[in-house]
XYZ file of C-alpha atoms in Angstrom:
783
model
C 26.839 -27.017 -0.051
C 28.082 -24.033 -2.256
C 30.020 -21.292 -0.536
C 26.959 -18.741 -1.145
C 24.808 -20.675 1.328
C 27.237 -20.343 4.055
C 26.669 -16.147 4.149
C 23.086 -17.277 5.322
C 23.393 -20.743 7.146
C 23.904 -19.327 10.820
C 21.190 -16.851 10.277
C 18.500 -19.395 9.029
C 19.342 -22.067 11.565
C 19.143 -19.409 14.664
C 15.462 -18.676 13.335
C 14.594 -22.275 13.082
C 15.809 -23.289 16.492
C 14.992 -20.198 18.587
C 12.003 -20.935 21.229
C 8.479 -19.351 20.564
C 7.728 -16.838 22.933
C 4.344 -16.112 22.040
C 1.461 -15.811 24.625
C -1.257 -17.952 23.745
C -4.206 -16.504 22.165
C -7.461 -16.717 24.049
C -9.736 -19.648 23.677
C -11.998 -17.789 21.467
C -9.300 -17.189 19.046
C -7.717 -20.646 19.081
C -11.696 -21.815 18.119
C -11.732 -19.446 15.428
C -8.358 -20.850 14.072
C -9.577 -24.508 14.185
C -12.822 -23.121 12.535
C -10.991 -21.565 9.604
C -8.815 -24.691 9.084
C -11.954 -26.789 8.811
C -13.147 -24.368 6.090
C -9.917 -25.005 4.030
C -9.818 -27.359 0.823
C -8.323 -30.788 1.210
C -4.790 -31.184 1.163
C -4.616 -32.382 -2.700
C -5.903 -29.170 -3.661
C -3.737 -26.974 -1.661
C -0.842 -29.216 -2.915
C -1.652 -28.839 -6.226
C -2.185 -24.801 -5.840
C 1.368 -24.588 -4.506
C 2.597 -26.399 -7.160
C 0.862 -24.211 -9.601
C 2.567 -21.061 -7.863
C 6.122 -23.032 -8.668
C 5.068 -23.649 -12.217
C 4.201 -19.825 -12.673
C 7.382 -18.939 -10.891
C 10.136 -21.122 -12.053
C 8.362 -23.507 -14.671
C 11.313 -25.564 -15.263
C 11.665 -26.672 -11.636
C 8.416 -28.378 -11.009
C 9.902 -31.956 -11.000
C 12.586 -30.518 -8.806
C 10.262 -30.153 -5.780
C 7.956 -31.993 -3.680
C 5.080 -30.450 -1.909
C 3.068 -32.144 1.297
C 0.452 -30.573 3.295
C 1.081 -31.694 7.135
C -1.273 -31.369 10.050
C -0.443 -28.462 12.824
C 0.314 -31.212 15.321
C 3.724 -31.704 13.544
C 4.779 -28.116 14.792
C 2.700 -28.128 18.120
C -0.346 -26.721 16.673
C 1.256 -23.927 15.213
C 1.204 -23.020 11.357
C 4.788 -23.980 9.960
C 6.847 -25.079 6.938
C 9.393 -27.720 6.543
C 12.395 -27.647 4.414
C 14.345 -31.032 3.499
C 16.392 -32.886 1.194
C 14.370 -35.645 -0.933
C 15.438 -38.845 0.448
C 16.617 -41.262 -1.454
C 17.452 -39.424 -4.457
C 14.749 -39.432 -6.951
C 15.087 -40.732 -10.511
C 12.399 -38.320 -11.582
C 14.499 -35.220 -10.452
C 12.987 -34.507 -7.091
C 15.387 -32.883 -5.002
C 13.837 -30.537 -2.058
C 10.675 -31.390 -0.181
C 8.804 -28.566 1.377
C 5.550 -29.449 3.656
C 3.524 -27.090 5.329
C 0.225 -26.590 7.363
C -1.242 -24.948 4.125
C -0.336 -23.916 0.783
C 0.776 -20.617 1.716
C 3.212 -22.092 4.479
C 4.258 -24.579 1.541
C 4.883 -21.106 -0.783
C 6.349 -19.436 2.108
C 8.739 -22.350 2.775
C 9.717 -22.614 -1.072
C 10.594 -18.899 -1.161
C 12.736 -19.338 2.228
C 14.630 -22.117 0.449
C 14.930 -20.137 -2.691
C 16.293 -16.909 -0.795
C 18.464 -18.564 1.783
C 19.776 -21.529 -0.117
C 19.786 -20.791 -3.470
C 20.363 -16.815 -3.296
C 17.321 -15.931 -5.120
C 15.024 -13.122 -4.943
C 11.428 -12.345 -5.920
C 10.936 -8.761 -7.101
C 7.605 -7.138 -6.957
C 6.951 -4.353 -9.310
C 4.550 -2.474 -11.250
C 4.290 -4.357 -14.087
C 3.219 -7.536 -12.344
C 6.595 -9.028 -13.003
C 7.821 -11.555 -10.705
C 11.675 -12.263 -11.377
C 14.218 -14.429 -9.786
C 17.516 -12.828 -9.388
C 19.716 -16.068 -9.685
C 19.091 -19.780 -8.978
C 21.240 -23.067 -9.879
C 19.938 -25.246 -12.504
C 17.485 -27.987 -11.842
C 19.437 -31.044 -10.660
C 21.908 -28.956 -8.851
C 19.709 -27.253 -6.340
C 21.782 -26.804 -2.933
C 20.811 -29.363 -0.490
C 20.181 -28.859 3.299
C 22.415 -30.149 6.270
C 21.164 -32.966 8.598
C 17.374 -33.050 8.895
C 16.501 -29.718 7.345
C 14.596 -26.781 8.844
C 11.325 -26.130 10.398
C 10.053 -22.642 10.997
C 6.960 -21.845 12.657
C 4.742 -18.766 12.738
C 5.104 -17.087 16.251
C 1.642 -15.432 15.487
C -1.296 -16.902 13.441
C -1.891 -14.078 11.195
C -0.240 -12.180 8.275
C -2.600 -9.638 7.220
C -2.317 -7.629 4.012
C -3.705 -4.592 2.341
C -5.168 -1.193 3.572
C -9.123 -0.475 2.614
C -7.880 2.169 0.195
C -5.122 0.302 -1.561
C -8.068 -1.307 -3.911
C -8.366 2.507 -5.040
C -4.737 3.567 -5.286
C -3.006 0.357 -6.637
C -5.696 -2.246 -7.627
C -8.294 -0.354 -9.331
C -7.420 -1.246 -13.011
C -6.403 -4.619 -12.430
C -7.566 -7.680 -14.636
C -7.021 -11.261 -13.479
C -3.637 -11.712 -15.124
C -2.447 -8.937 -12.579
C -4.282 -10.198 -9.794
C -2.884 -13.706 -10.299
C 0.537 -12.468 -10.236
C 0.054 -10.518 -6.846
C -1.729 -13.531 -5.152
C 1.400 -15.546 -5.947
C 3.235 -12.663 -4.547
C 1.165 -12.834 -1.440
C 1.444 -16.706 -1.081
C 5.461 -16.631 -1.416
C 5.503 -13.813 1.478
C 3.217 -15.914 3.601
C 0.139 -13.577 3.630
C -2.629 -15.676 5.001
C -5.208 -13.102 5.780
C -5.860 -10.560 2.776
C -8.750 -8.051 2.413
C -10.994 -9.164 -0.563
C -13.029 -6.153 -1.451
C -13.281 -6.190 -4.987
C -16.817 -6.397 -6.564
C -18.908 -5.422 -3.542
C -20.862 -2.871 -5.424
C -22.403 -5.486 -7.124
C -23.576 -7.044 -4.090
C -24.535 -3.981 -2.579
C -26.751 -2.978 -5.820
C -28.390 -6.498 -5.414
C -29.105 -6.045 -1.445
C -30.546 -2.369 -1.794
C -32.982 -3.423 -4.694
C -34.168 -5.638 -2.277
C -35.076 -2.464 -0.338
C -36.852 -1.026 -3.244
C -33.842 1.352 -4.234
C -33.603 1.205 -8.079
C -30.259 1.033 -10.001
C -30.745 4.792 -10.873
C -30.782 5.771 -7.286
C -27.327 4.345 -7.120
C -26.032 6.445 -9.990
C -25.040 9.074 -6.820
C -24.075 6.791 -4.118
C -21.471 4.628 -5.906
C -17.942 6.835 -6.533
C -16.160 6.116 -9.807
C -13.730 3.587 -10.023
C -10.767 5.307 -8.688
C -12.697 6.600 -5.697
C -14.513 3.537 -4.668
C -12.622 3.221 -1.271
C -13.748 6.503 -0.075
C -17.412 5.948 -1.236
C -17.246 2.963 0.959
C -15.918 4.300 3.688
C -18.828 7.055 3.535
C -16.451 9.831 2.816
C -18.049 10.810 -0.395
C -20.397 9.849 -2.840
C -20.936 10.023 -6.631
C -17.486 11.487 -7.338
C -16.294 9.874 -10.526
C -19.333 8.021 -11.125
C -21.717 6.412 -12.221
C -20.627 2.811 -12.355
C -21.708 1.316 -15.370
C -23.550 -2.411 -15.209
C -20.634 -3.399 -17.271
C -18.018 -2.400 -14.418
C -20.254 -3.914 -11.672
C -20.464 -7.190 -13.473
C -16.897 -7.554 -14.450
C -15.437 -6.538 -10.779
C -17.794 -9.242 -9.463
C -16.274 -12.210 -11.458
C -13.340 -10.735 -11.119
C -13.817 -10.997 -7.426
C -14.873 -14.717 -7.779
C -11.573 -15.498 -9.446
C -9.646 -13.784 -6.639
C -11.616 -15.591 -3.635
C -11.093 -18.865 -5.449
C -7.483 -18.736 -5.829
C -6.970 -17.359 -2.233
C -9.046 -20.316 -0.912
C -6.928 -22.984 -3.157
C -3.874 -21.650 -1.375
C -5.604 -21.762 2.173
C -5.755 -17.981 2.775
C -8.545 -16.713 4.829
C -10.371 -13.682 2.849
C -11.273 -10.711 4.768
C -14.854 -9.607 3.441
C -16.565 -6.410 3.813
C -19.699 -5.620 5.859
C -22.185 -3.041 6.526
C -20.913 0.294 8.316
C -24.152 2.130 7.891
C -23.196 4.035 4.662
C -26.327 4.451 2.468
C -28.006 5.900 -0.712
C -29.863 9.120 0.236
C -33.024 7.413 -1.491
C -33.367 5.011 1.852
C -34.317 8.041 3.806
C -37.662 8.738 1.510
C -38.303 4.955 1.271
C -38.039 4.791 5.258
C -38.860 8.076 6.624
C -38.977 7.041 10.279
C -35.462 5.661 10.339
C -32.746 7.140 12.190
C -30.532 8.547 9.317
C -28.114 11.345 10.028
C -26.336 13.460 7.236
C -22.573 13.417 8.097
C -20.639 16.743 7.843
C -18.254 17.567 5.040
C -15.243 15.459 4.567
C -12.772 17.171 1.990
C -15.276 18.961 -0.701
C -14.018 22.614 -1.351
C -17.572 24.124 -0.695
C -19.378 20.925 0.820
C -20.859 20.360 -2.690
C -24.092 18.173 -2.274
C -23.510 16.089 -5.225
C -20.573 14.392 -3.725
C -20.466 15.763 -0.237
C -22.048 14.912 3.138
C -23.375 11.249 2.770
C -25.876 9.611 5.090
C -25.419 7.323 7.976
C -28.152 5.001 9.273
C -27.515 4.902 12.949
C -26.613 1.146 14.226
C -29.322 1.589 16.814
C -32.156 1.464 14.383
C -33.679 -1.981 13.420
C -33.085 -1.174 9.527
C -29.170 -1.484 10.113
C -29.222 -4.946 11.357
C -31.587 -5.830 8.396
C -29.491 -4.594 5.991
C -26.341 -5.547 7.385
C -27.616 -9.387 7.738
C -28.579 -9.102 4.169
C -25.205 -7.874 2.830
C -23.372 -10.698 4.870
C -25.984 -13.279 3.731
C -26.109 -12.018 -0.062
C -22.005 -12.623 0.033
C -22.315 -16.165 1.171
C -25.103 -16.735 -1.555
C -22.535 -15.635 -4.229
C -19.215 -16.520 -2.894
C -20.121 -19.634 -0.657
C -19.075 -19.879 3.050
C -15.455 -18.602 2.439
C -14.700 -16.818 5.855
C -15.948 -15.609 9.220
C -13.774 -12.567 9.261
C -15.354 -9.216 8.201
C -14.126 -5.686 7.902
C -16.118 -2.744 9.179
C -14.803 0.580 9.643
C -18.032 2.809 10.750
C -15.929 5.785 11.828
C -13.213 6.003 9.479
C -12.568 9.829 9.727
C -16.241 10.613 10.605
C -16.870 11.343 14.168
C -19.767 9.495 16.330
C -22.465 11.954 17.080
C -21.759 11.738 20.924
C -19.038 10.595 22.925
C -21.455 9.121 25.587
C -19.557 5.584 25.998
C -22.873 3.514 26.553
C -24.208 4.986 22.953
C -20.871 4.146 21.520
C -21.175 0.553 23.010
C -24.467 0.213 21.598
C -23.391 1.243 18.223
C -20.363 -1.361 18.276
C -22.855 -4.307 19.724
C -25.687 -3.424 16.810
C -22.488 -3.603 13.930
C -21.899 -6.910 15.456
C -25.201 -8.076 15.458
C -25.788 -7.564 11.770
C -22.453 -9.155 11.173
C -23.489 -12.215 13.287
C -26.803 -12.591 12.091
C -25.648 -13.105 8.488
C -22.742 -15.220 9.912
C -23.073 -16.851 13.133
C -19.360 -17.491 13.507
C -18.421 -13.705 12.181
C -15.454 -12.015 13.474
C -15.170 -7.997 13.216
C -12.065 -6.891 11.926
C -11.520 -3.077 12.370
C -8.991 -0.780 11.479
C -7.496 1.118 14.269
C -6.829 4.214 12.571
C -9.580 6.155 14.043
C -7.637 5.762 17.641
C -4.942 7.805 16.060
C -6.471 10.018 13.460
C -9.226 11.277 15.864
C -7.405 10.845 19.251
C -9.228 14.002 20.736
C -12.347 12.089 20.659
C -11.283 8.696 21.049
C -10.221 8.686 24.799
C -10.021 5.657 26.527
C -13.607 5.477 27.938
C -14.797 5.571 24.197
C -12.222 3.093 22.978
C -13.078 0.718 25.928
C -16.731 1.003 25.096
C -16.283 0.400 21.309
C -13.710 -2.566 21.932
C -15.688 -4.003 24.432
C -19.172 -3.736 22.729
C -18.657 -7.542 21.505
C -17.599 -10.439 23.052
C -14.152 -10.852 23.680
C -12.398 -12.846 20.258
C -15.012 -11.424 18.213
C -13.306 -8.354 17.463
C -9.602 -7.799 16.237
C -8.235 -4.819 15.801
C -5.626 -3.524 13.094
C -2.928 -1.567 14.573
C -2.675 0.157 11.487
C 0.058 2.702 12.020
C 1.997 0.597 14.845
C 5.603 1.133 12.681
C 5.042 4.747 13.860
C 2.569 5.468 16.609
C 1.679 1.843 18.064
C -1.530 2.461 19.674
C -1.242 -0.831 21.761
C 1.569 0.754 24.121
C -0.950 3.095 25.501
C -3.975 1.132 25.485
C -3.183 -1.758 27.521
C -2.963 -3.758 24.194
C -6.355 -2.347 23.176
C -7.560 -3.137 26.895
C -7.107 -7.015 26.223
C -8.532 -7.084 22.486
C -6.878 -9.302 20.026
C -4.647 -7.106 17.663
C -2.348 -7.219 14.521
C 0.822 -5.121 14.538
C 0.768 -3.270 11.196
C 3.085 -1.259 9.025
C 1.273 1.647 7.455
C 4.343 3.003 5.570
C 2.764 4.585 2.487
C 0.060 7.310 1.939
C -1.497 7.762 -1.384
C 0.664 5.303 -3.124
C 3.504 8.102 -3.418
C 6.689 7.183 -4.732
C 9.380 7.822 -2.040
C 12.167 5.760 -0.584
C 11.594 5.806 3.121
C 11.291 3.715 6.148
C 12.506 2.626 9.628
C 14.357 -0.646 8.919
C 15.046 -0.965 12.738
C 11.361 -0.776 13.935
C 10.162 -3.192 11.415
C 12.654 -5.782 12.820
C 12.074 -5.214 16.278
C 8.403 -3.758 16.379
C 6.640 -6.815 16.068
C 8.829 -9.051 18.380
C 8.661 -6.445 21.202
C 4.693 -6.175 20.882
C 4.551 -9.972 21.172
C 6.583 -10.711 23.951
C 5.467 -7.981 26.372
C 3.554 -9.590 29.138
C -0.128 -9.989 28.400
C 0.462 -9.584 25.030
C -2.672 -9.767 22.702
C -1.000 -9.786 19.397
C -2.368 -12.089 16.884
C -0.736 -11.126 13.826
C 1.319 -8.762 11.524
C 0.461 -6.820 8.804
C 1.293 -4.892 5.842
C -1.451 -1.757 5.599
C 0.134 0.494 3.114
C -2.030 2.663 1.247
C -0.330 1.785 -2.168
C 2.040 -0.684 -3.154
C 4.831 -0.970 -5.763
C 7.725 0.813 -3.886
C 10.628 0.364 -1.492
C 10.921 -3.354 -2.117
C 13.317 -3.800 0.905
C 10.843 -2.742 3.411
C 8.216 -4.956 2.360
C 10.553 -8.061 2.153
C 11.770 -7.489 5.530
C 8.276 -6.875 6.771
C 6.821 -10.193 5.390
C 9.712 -12.220 7.037
C 8.446 -10.890 10.381
C 5.460 -13.325 10.110
C 7.984 -16.119 10.595
C 10.538 -14.481 13.033
C 10.512 -14.977 16.527
C 13.481 -12.746 17.272
C 14.840 -9.599 16.154
C 16.550 -9.262 13.179
C 20.242 -8.022 12.523
C 19.456 -5.503 10.059
C 22.960 -4.869 8.611
C 23.698 -8.683 8.055
C 20.273 -8.778 6.589
C 20.811 -5.924 4.298
C 24.016 -7.745 2.905
C 22.227 -11.005 2.088
C 19.450 -8.917 0.477
C 21.337 -7.077 -1.692
C 23.432 -10.353 -2.604
C 19.979 -12.010 -3.470
C 18.520 -9.061 -5.231
C 21.381 -8.338 -7.614
C 22.429 -11.996 -7.893
C 25.997 -11.267 -6.748
C 27.962 -9.553 -3.888
C 29.284 -6.323 -4.844
C 31.217 -4.088 -2.108
C 30.200 -0.897 -3.256
C 26.651 -1.933 -3.320
C 26.840 -3.308 0.317
C 28.592 -0.061 1.385
C 25.595 1.898 -0.353
C 23.058 -0.066 1.406
C 24.655 0.521 4.752
C 24.618 4.297 4.058
C 20.657 4.117 3.121
C 20.478 2.027 6.231
C 21.493 4.695 8.437
C 19.599 7.534 6.431
C 16.714 6.896 3.977
C 15.489 3.823 5.927
C 15.996 5.424 9.515
C 13.310 7.672 9.778
C 12.422 8.265 13.457
C 10.690 11.293 13.403
C 7.420 10.283 13.750
C 6.037 12.046 10.578
C 3.506 10.662 8.460
C 5.605 10.182 5.125
C 3.407 11.962 2.510
C 5.818 12.767 0.006
C 5.927 16.505 0.129
C 8.861 17.180 -2.483
C 8.233 20.161 -4.378
C 8.224 18.841 -7.799
C 4.961 16.681 -7.365
C 3.666 18.635 -4.401
C 3.914 22.189 -5.309
C 3.284 24.640 -2.896
C 0.230 27.000 -3.009
C 2.451 29.782 -1.594
C 2.394 33.655 -1.607
C 5.836 34.297 -1.456
C 4.886 38.270 -1.188
C 4.142 37.500 2.464
C 7.603 37.123 3.997
C 6.238 36.852 7.483
C 5.237 33.403 6.966
C 8.150 30.632 6.792
C 8.695 28.869 3.633
C 7.369 25.350 3.365
C 9.179 22.446 4.246
C 9.279 19.047 2.595
C 9.973 16.125 4.705
C 13.586 15.287 5.260
C 14.899 13.356 7.888
C 18.530 12.278 6.834
C 21.638 13.985 5.341
C 21.281 14.349 1.562
C 25.220 14.352 1.350
C 25.354 10.976 2.572
C 22.772 9.591 0.264
C 24.470 11.179 -2.639
C 27.582 9.380 -1.517
C 25.316 6.193 -1.475
C 24.350 6.995 -5.241
C 27.965 7.425 -6.271
C 28.693 3.985 -4.855
C 25.484 2.587 -6.583
C 26.799 3.964 -9.940
C 30.284 2.771 -9.409
C 28.973 -0.877 -9.198
C 27.139 -0.257 -12.505
C 29.616 -2.179 -14.639
C 29.133 -5.399 -12.554
C 25.213 -5.468 -12.392
C 24.327 -3.568 -15.505
C 22.117 -6.843 -16.434
C 20.331 -6.756 -13.378
C 16.655 -5.085 -13.847
C 16.397 -4.895 -9.825
C 19.622 -2.913 -9.999
C 18.188 -0.713 -12.564
C 15.167 -0.028 -10.634
C 16.826 0.749 -7.083
C 19.204 3.178 -9.272
C 16.856 4.938 -11.019
C 14.680 5.015 -7.645
C 17.563 6.244 -5.822
C 18.860 8.936 -8.332
C 15.191 10.363 -8.520
C 15.135 10.462 -4.548
C 18.553 12.557 -4.742
C 17.509 14.832 -7.628
C 13.926 15.328 -5.733
C 15.601 16.316 -2.578
C 18.168 19.008 -4.439
C 14.862 20.334 -6.196
C 13.462 21.276 -2.793
C 16.582 23.418 -2.217
C 16.170 24.942 -5.452
C 12.638 25.727 -5.304
C 13.314 27.368 -2.003
C 16.228 29.636 -3.297
C 14.039 30.658 -6.016
C 11.343 31.925 -3.773
C 14.037 33.596 -1.448
C 15.411 35.351 -4.687
C 11.902 36.787 -5.016
C 11.708 37.802 -1.872
C 14.839 39.771 -2.190
C 13.916 41.072 -5.311
C 16.896 39.426 -7.063
C 15.685 38.948 -10.566
C 18.808 37.393 -11.990
C 18.876 34.974 -9.160
C 15.364 34.171 -9.294
C 15.779 33.354 -13.213
C 18.730 31.205 -12.524
C 16.946 29.010 -9.776
C 13.903 28.849 -12.004
C 15.786 27.490 -15.000
C 17.549 24.948 -12.627
C 14.090 23.815 -11.164
C 12.463 23.127 -14.662
C 15.403 21.625 -15.587
C 15.333 19.043 -12.821
C 11.713 18.093 -13.643
C 12.735 17.539 -17.265
C 15.814 15.593 -16.373
C 13.992 13.159 -13.867
C 11.218 12.614 -16.318
C 13.847 11.278 -18.719
C 15.646 8.965 -15.835
C 12.027 7.720 -15.217
C 11.480 7.129 -18.742
C 14.129 4.494 -18.712
C 12.424 2.023 -16.351
C 9.091 0.594 -17.009
C 8.052 0.800 -13.168
C 8.061 4.692 -13.401
C 5.658 5.165 -16.301
C 2.040 7.521 -16.043
C 1.174 5.442 -19.395
C 0.872 1.914 -18.317
C -1.678 3.331 -15.273
C -3.708 5.212 -18.002
C -3.364 1.972 -20.334
C -4.608 -0.222 -17.665
C -7.635 1.943 -17.310
C -8.551 1.997 -20.739
C -8.411 -1.352 -21.108
C -11.224 -2.265 -18.869
C -13.421 0.147 -20.811
C -16.339 -1.568 -22.923
C -16.730 1.657 -25.043
C -16.085 5.011 -25.420
C -18.185 6.370 -22.484
C -16.254 4.262 -20.103
C -13.064 5.083 -21.919
C -13.297 8.826 -21.246
C -14.861 8.251 -17.608
C -12.009 5.878 -16.732
C -9.071 8.002 -18.103
C -10.615 10.624 -16.072
C -10.423 8.623 -12.843
C -7.225 7.636 -13.242
C -5.920 11.278 -14.219
C -7.785 12.874 -11.568
C -6.803 10.692 -8.484
C -3.016 11.271 -9.181
C -3.609 14.967 -9.456
C -6.416 17.252 -8.228
C -8.094 14.056 -6.369
C -11.366 15.848 -5.669
C -13.510 18.794 -6.677
C -12.210 22.298 -7.053
C -13.579 25.556 -8.082
C -12.042 28.119 -10.611
C -10.096 29.675 -7.588
C -9.927 26.769 -5.010
C -7.797 23.776 -6.028
C -9.156 20.655 -4.068
C -7.974 19.764 -0.411
C -6.681 16.930 -1.729
C -4.803 17.885 -4.721
C -1.581 15.920 -4.928
C -2.177 13.778 -2.181
C -1.798 10.750 -4.653
C 1.009 12.375 -6.310
C 3.633 10.034 -8.321
C 7.129 10.222 -9.753
C 5.871 9.013 -13.343
C 7.866 9.634 -16.581
C 4.776 11.487 -18.344
C 3.259 12.962 -15.176
C 6.288 14.968 -14.548
C 6.644 16.480 -18.269
C 3.116 16.622 -18.762
C 1.645 18.041 -15.639
C 4.131 19.253 -13.204
C 6.289 20.844 -15.296
C 3.642 23.183 -16.998
C 2.187 23.978 -13.531
C 5.608 24.862 -12.109
C 6.649 27.011 -15.205
C 3.389 28.780 -14.916
C 4.154 29.739 -11.302
C 7.490 30.817 -11.730
C 6.356 33.023 -14.532
C 4.083 34.625 -12.215
C 7.057 35.118 -9.978
C 9.220 36.556 -12.485
C 6.338 38.929 -13.981
C 5.760 40.419 -10.346
C 9.090 41.452 -10.125
C 9.577 42.787 -13.243
C 6.269 44.914 -12.771
C 7.063 45.542 -9.159
C 3.572 44.017 -7.943
C 2.777 41.553 -5.383
C 2.341 37.933 -6.486
C -1.096 37.698 -8.089
C -1.773 34.337 -6.115
C -5.502 34.326 -7.125
C -4.429 34.577 -10.626
C -1.766 31.857 -10.554
C -4.592 29.642 -9.073
C -6.989 30.249 -11.862
C -4.361 29.510 -14.493
C -3.181 26.217 -12.786
C -6.544 24.919 -11.932
C -7.931 25.424 -15.298
C -4.941 23.788 -16.752
C -5.289 20.962 -14.343
C -8.991 20.209 -15.002
C -8.015 20.365 -19.023
C -5.429 17.668 -18.455
C -7.719 15.615 -16.289
C -10.009 15.340 -19.182
C -7.590 14.809 -21.673
C -7.095 11.486 -23.677
C -3.533 11.858 -25.102
C -1.355 8.824 -24.843
C 1.550 8.517 -22.813
C 4.361 5.928 -23.471
C 4.129 2.529 -21.793
C 7.679 1.106 -22.788
C 10.826 2.276 -21.207
C 13.473 4.048 -23.266
C 16.962 4.810 -22.796
C 19.764 3.540 -20.670
C 19.315 3.679 -16.983
C 22.741 3.672 -16.050
C 24.143 6.197 -18.457
C 21.261 8.727 -17.623
C 21.851 8.249 -14.133
C 25.696 8.693 -14.444
C 25.055 11.696 -16.394
C 23.010 13.391 -13.975
C 25.029 12.658 -11.418
C 28.112 13.861 -13.190
C 25.795 17.131 -14.092
C 24.449 18.004 -10.771
C 27.238 16.516 -8.233
C 30.351 16.195 -10.678
C 33.331 18.164 -10.199
C 31.950 21.712 -11.403
C 29.375 21.096 -8.445
C 31.538 20.462 -5.691
C 30.588 23.147 -3.592
C 27.129 22.068 -3.604
């Protein structure tokens, strides 16, 4: 075995030989697992699907591996994969055998072998590229010792996605990009993915059966970039209407997605009816129990998109519509799953806290599912128990959780990485649940996480007495950031014991960059103790001032200055950047190194900009015009410099987001609509007036080249011009005038069509070195 493997052998064998300490799921969960197993395609179909993943990943290595589906009795009725040498040596080039209980286990075993025997790393990036950092040539793959390795899942499921990921990340994807994402899921052991694409086409057919016309749905469905919140009943019509082209294309795409998921042995989670209805339904069924909900986030409760209608689950029509929706999905897709998502009260509070009423609501939601699919299981995001904890006290939680037969509801403990609900709810009052990492809000780009919690939290939950945990999950609002976090979290689906994170990081950096470099290992140790050790319990929306510019009247000195989220020593992270840069000559050819270098440099400069902004506002309050001008110029220059930095890597470009939206358009009208949707989501987000910005402005902010230069820079420049003018004329800051100007600018930018680059330019290493020297070099030692 090559010397590289010795770095990981003890780690892998330890994982493989550890006893499984999982408390057995209830009989109903076991019955569900057996039923889902029976829905999977034949072994030959799954083996071919796994082979196709390998061919797309490493086309030159197809003959080097043999894949085989095995029954669960090989692994004590658990899902597992087995890796061994091919024996006897094959004349056709086969070297390694990977067996698994599904194609997902085979793909996971393949990646486990590539990681821990070959030192390879599969990167996950915005362009949909899957990159292998390093691997031996075919015919010389590393062999395993003795009988090989067997690794079982300690819990049945590895769940993936948040109900809003479909809007923040997947909205503009075509099949080519989806295919790469499903490959990534397979390699990382995801076997329970959300499958929400195309549901509006199903809803159109269902509602038309209830005498609602296509035209009546124009004000119901949201625009493409806002569909997630229209589905949740938070808004309606915003960014719409949807064209028939969109509906048809998305339905066809969903069928491709489901087909591939099923071939690989995944269990897709389909949507179900939550009670969210078009306004027209109340006219067609005047006696139905329909309530208009309150304002979610509209600035003035504009009825064009505010205050959706909810059909009470106690009304017989609820069950009728819910059953029709499930049956229509089965008709379109076939019998592909028994697990359905429903989030009736996502950031919407029930009309009463009476437990009996809440129990009846839950029972009706489940009845609608079970009438459409007699074996239906309700999967629910547990976000409501955290976000509205004032309402959801133990009696209300129990009423909802116990409103369906045991085993017919599974709860996603959505924010377990920061606020685990299972700990104070007696394991969701004995309801099966999935330990989830939320991690990201709005698809913001910020280096952030808590690796210690990821490496231990799922294990602690699983081995707790009377645990009802049945899975782990990754539930980020947006993807394509912090690859180290998702690499570790995906491994927890196969780990029975806690991970020694420092040792794991050494092997991770070695694999990711293709070689061991001391400076990089030292940098990652610093990052582990700083950026990736956030323990303050704060939701990490990126509030750095470049991308989340404060709406502040600095003349009001009685109010404290805004504080961006900061949980670590910035000086230590600057030292980590220096170490990263010192490794540049050894790693200049690594695209993963380049990505991490750009991201780390961006992080350091963004935090510096926060301090510069505060210094500028302080100078204004102290009426120090010279200092205000100095700090203003520095803040503006930082935005320009960070934009240049981000432009050097394809993963940080606004242009690719806009281009992917435009490529789905079939005509000029759709082109303008999709571009507006794409621009609006990452800036103003929701509605505004001439003097009131959206309540959600900058929620989905992004550190993308083009967005900094074209949007954040003009906004900040305008603000500082108002500050300087205020000092010059000895007047109070004109907050409303500033708002008028930047809101007008924003709305014009949202409606714009000017192109932005879709290809990186510049040398990332040279740019990072120059910026480090400019801001932290010898002349700035006092900083």
